[in-house]
mmCIF file of C-alpha atoms in Angstrom:
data_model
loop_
_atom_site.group_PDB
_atom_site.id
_atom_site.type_symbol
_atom_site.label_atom_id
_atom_site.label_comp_id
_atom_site.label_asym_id
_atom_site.label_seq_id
_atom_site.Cartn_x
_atom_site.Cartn_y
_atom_site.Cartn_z
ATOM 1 C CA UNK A 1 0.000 0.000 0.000
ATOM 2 C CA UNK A 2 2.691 2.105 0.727
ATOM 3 C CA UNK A 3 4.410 1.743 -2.809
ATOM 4 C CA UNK A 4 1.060 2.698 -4.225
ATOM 5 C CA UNK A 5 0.604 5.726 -1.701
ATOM 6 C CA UNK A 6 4.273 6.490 -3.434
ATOM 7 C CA UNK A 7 3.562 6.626 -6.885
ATOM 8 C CA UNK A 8 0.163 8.478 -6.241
ATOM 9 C CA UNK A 9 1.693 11.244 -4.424
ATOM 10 C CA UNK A 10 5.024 11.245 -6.035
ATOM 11 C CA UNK A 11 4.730 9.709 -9.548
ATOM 12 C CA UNK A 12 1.042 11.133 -11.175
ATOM 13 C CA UNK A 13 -0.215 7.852 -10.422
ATOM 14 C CA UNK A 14 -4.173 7.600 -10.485
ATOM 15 C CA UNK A 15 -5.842 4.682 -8.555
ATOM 16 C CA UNK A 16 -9.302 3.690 -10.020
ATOM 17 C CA UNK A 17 -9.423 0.340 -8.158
ATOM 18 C CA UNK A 18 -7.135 -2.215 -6.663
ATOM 19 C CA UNK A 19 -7.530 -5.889 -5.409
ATOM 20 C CA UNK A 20 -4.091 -7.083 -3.676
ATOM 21 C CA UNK A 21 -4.265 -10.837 -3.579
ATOM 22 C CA UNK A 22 -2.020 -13.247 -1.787
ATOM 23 C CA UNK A 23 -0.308 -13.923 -5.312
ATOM 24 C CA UNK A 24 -1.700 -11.218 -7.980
ATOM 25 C CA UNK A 25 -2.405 -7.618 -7.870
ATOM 26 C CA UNK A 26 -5.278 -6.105 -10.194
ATOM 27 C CA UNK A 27 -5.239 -2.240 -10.752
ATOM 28 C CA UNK A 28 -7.669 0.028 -12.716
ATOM 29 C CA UNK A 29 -4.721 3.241 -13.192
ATOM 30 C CA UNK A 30 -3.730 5.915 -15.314
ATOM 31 C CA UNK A 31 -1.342 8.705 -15.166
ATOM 32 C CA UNK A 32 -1.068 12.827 -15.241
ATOM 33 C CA UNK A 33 0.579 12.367 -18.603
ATOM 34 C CA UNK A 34 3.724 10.206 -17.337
ATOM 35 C CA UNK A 35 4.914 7.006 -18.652
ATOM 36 C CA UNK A 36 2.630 4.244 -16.758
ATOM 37 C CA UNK A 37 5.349 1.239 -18.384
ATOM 38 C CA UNK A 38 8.122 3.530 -16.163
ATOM 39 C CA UNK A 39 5.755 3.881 -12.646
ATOM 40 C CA UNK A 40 5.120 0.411 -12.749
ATOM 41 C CA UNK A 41 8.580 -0.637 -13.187
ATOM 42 C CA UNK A 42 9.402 1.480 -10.307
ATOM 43 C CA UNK A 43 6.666 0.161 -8.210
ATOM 44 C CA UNK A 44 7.845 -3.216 -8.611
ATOM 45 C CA UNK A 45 10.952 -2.670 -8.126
ATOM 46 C CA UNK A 46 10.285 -1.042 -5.022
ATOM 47 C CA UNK A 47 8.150 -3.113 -3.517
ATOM 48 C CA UNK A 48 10.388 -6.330 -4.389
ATOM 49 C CA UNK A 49 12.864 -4.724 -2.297
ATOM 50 C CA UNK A 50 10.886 -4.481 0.732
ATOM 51 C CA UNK A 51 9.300 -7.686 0.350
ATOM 52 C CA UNK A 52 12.132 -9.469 -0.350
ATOM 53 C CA UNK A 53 14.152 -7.730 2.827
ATOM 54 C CA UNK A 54 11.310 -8.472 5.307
ATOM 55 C CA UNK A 55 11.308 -12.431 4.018
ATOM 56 C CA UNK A 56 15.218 -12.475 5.082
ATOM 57 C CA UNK A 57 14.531 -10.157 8.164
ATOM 58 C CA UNK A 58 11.754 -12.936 9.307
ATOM 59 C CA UNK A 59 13.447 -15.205 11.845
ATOM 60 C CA UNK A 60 10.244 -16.958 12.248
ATOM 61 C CA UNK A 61 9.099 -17.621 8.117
ATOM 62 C CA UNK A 62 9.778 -21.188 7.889
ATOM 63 C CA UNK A 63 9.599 -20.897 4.227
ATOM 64 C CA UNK A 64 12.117 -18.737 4.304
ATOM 65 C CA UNK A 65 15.020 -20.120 2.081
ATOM 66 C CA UNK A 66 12.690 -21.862 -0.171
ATOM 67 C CA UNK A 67 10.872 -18.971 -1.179
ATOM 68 C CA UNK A 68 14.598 -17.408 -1.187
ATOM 69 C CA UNK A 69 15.618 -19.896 -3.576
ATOM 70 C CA UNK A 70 13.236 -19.701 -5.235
ATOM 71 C CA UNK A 71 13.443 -15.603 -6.204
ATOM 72 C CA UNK A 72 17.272 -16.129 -6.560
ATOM 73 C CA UNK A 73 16.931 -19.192 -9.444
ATOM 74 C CA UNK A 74 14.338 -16.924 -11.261
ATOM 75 C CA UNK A 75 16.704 -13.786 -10.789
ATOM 76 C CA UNK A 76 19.464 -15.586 -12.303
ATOM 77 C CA UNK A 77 17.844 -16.485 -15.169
ATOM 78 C CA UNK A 78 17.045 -13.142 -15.735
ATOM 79 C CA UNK A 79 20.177 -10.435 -16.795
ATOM 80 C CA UNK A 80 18.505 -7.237 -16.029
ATOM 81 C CA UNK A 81 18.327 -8.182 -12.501
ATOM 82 C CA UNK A 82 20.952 -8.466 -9.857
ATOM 83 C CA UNK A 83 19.785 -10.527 -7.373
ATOM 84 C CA UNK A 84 16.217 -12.034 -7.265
ATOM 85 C CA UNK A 85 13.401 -12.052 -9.117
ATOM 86 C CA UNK A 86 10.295 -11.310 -7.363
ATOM 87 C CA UNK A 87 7.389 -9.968 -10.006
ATOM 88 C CA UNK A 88 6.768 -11.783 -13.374
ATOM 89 C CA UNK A 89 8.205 -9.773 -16.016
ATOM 90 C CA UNK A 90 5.373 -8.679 -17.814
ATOM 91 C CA UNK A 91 2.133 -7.396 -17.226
ATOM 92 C CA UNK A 92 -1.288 -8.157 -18.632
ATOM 93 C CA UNK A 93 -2.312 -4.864 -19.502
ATOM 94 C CA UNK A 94 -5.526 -4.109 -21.037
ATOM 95 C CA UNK A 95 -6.757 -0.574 -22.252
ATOM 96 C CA UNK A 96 -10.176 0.757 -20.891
ATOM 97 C CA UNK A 97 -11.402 2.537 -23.622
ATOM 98 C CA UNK A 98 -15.339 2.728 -22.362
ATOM 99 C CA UNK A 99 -17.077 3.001 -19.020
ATOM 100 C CA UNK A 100 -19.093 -0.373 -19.947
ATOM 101 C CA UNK A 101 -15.593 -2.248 -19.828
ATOM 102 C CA UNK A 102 -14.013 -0.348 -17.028
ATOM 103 C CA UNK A 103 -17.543 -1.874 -14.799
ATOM 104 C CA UNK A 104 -17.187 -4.738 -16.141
ATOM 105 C CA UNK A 105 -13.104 -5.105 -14.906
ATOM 106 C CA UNK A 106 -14.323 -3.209 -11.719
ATOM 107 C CA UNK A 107 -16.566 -6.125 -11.007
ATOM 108 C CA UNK A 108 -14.225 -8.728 -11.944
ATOM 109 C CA UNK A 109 -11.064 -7.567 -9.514
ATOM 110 C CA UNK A 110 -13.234 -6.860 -6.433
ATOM 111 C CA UNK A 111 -14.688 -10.517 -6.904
ATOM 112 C CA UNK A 112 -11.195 -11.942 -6.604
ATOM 113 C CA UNK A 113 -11.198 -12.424 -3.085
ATOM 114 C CA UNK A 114 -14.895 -13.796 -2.909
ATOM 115 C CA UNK A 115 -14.466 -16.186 -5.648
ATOM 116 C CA UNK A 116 -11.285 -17.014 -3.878
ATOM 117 C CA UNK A 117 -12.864 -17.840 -0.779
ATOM 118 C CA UNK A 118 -11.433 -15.200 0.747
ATOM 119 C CA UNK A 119 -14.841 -13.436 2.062
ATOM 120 C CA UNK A 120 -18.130 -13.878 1.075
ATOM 121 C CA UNK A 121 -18.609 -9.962 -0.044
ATOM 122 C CA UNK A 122 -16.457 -7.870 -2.082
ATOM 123 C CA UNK A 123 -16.359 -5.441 0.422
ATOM 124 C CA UNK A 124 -15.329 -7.168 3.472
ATOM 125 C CA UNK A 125 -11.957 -7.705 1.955
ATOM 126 C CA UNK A 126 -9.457 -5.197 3.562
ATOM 127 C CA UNK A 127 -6.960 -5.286 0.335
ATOM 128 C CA UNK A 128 -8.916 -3.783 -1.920
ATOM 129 C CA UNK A 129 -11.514 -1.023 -3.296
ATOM 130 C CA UNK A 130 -14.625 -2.213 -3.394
ATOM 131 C CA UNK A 131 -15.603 -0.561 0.379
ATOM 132 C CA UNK A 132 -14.784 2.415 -1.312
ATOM 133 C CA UNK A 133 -17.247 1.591 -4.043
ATOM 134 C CA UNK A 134 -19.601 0.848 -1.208
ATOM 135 C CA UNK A 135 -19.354 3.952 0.913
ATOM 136 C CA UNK A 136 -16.540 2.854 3.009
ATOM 137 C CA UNK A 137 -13.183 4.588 3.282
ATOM 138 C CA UNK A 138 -10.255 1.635 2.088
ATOM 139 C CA UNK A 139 -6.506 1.732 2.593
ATOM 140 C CA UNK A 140 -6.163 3.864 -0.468
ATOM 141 C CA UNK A 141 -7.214 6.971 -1.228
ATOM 142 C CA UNK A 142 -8.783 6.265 -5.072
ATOM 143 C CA UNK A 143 -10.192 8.296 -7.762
ATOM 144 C CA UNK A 144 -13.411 6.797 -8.647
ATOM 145 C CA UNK A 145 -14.555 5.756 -11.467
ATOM 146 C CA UNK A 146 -18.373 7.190 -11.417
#
């Protein structure tokens, strides 16, 4: 949350809606004219850093040097990074191009965690914007949609 609370304030990143799942992220975002391709990169990079540093901090993950292992094999093969490899190169991006799609992906993200199992309503998952979309203040501050 904090790497997104980053690139809003810092990088003319604009949150439309967000679902952070245990191994996925979904964003709804655009821009105040930057490069999205260059905030992304920086978000990842940033936030594979901290994540990363807080698995080798954890004296108590018991997955610890598996999951290290695991980063460093993918890092290596890899050249443009140094270390490990925590996010998947690429991203799926797909342009919004009318509000009829943009509800439709709305919908989709913030029933990640329900059809996950997760909760049994959208909102009730902490990790993402669909309180907001219900009234509720989230983690986040967003720019909404409608």
């Amino acid at each position: 949350m904090d790497s997104l609370r980053y690139c809003i304030a810092n990088k003319g990143l604009e949150v439309y809606a967000y679902c952070i799942m245990t191994n996925h992220v979904h964003l709804i975002i655009g821009t105040h004219g930057e490069d999205l391709q260059s905030i992304l990169r920086d978000l990842k990079k940033f936030t594979s850093v901290k994540i990363i540093k807080a698995i080798e901090d954890n004296q108590l993950e018991s997955r610890k040097h598996w999951m290290l292992w695991i980063f460093r094999r993918s890092g290596e093969q890899n050249p443009n990074n140094e270390k490990y490899q925590f996010w998947l190169q690429h991203n799926h991006p797909i342009e919004i191009q009318t509000i009829e799609v943009a509800m439709q992906k709305l919908q989709y993200i913030h029933e990640n965690p329900v059809k996950a199992g997760f909760v049994s309503e959208p909102e009730a998952y902490l990790y993402s914007s669909a309180g907001d979309y219900s009234g509720r203040k989230g983690l986040l501050d967003i720019d909404f949609l409608y």
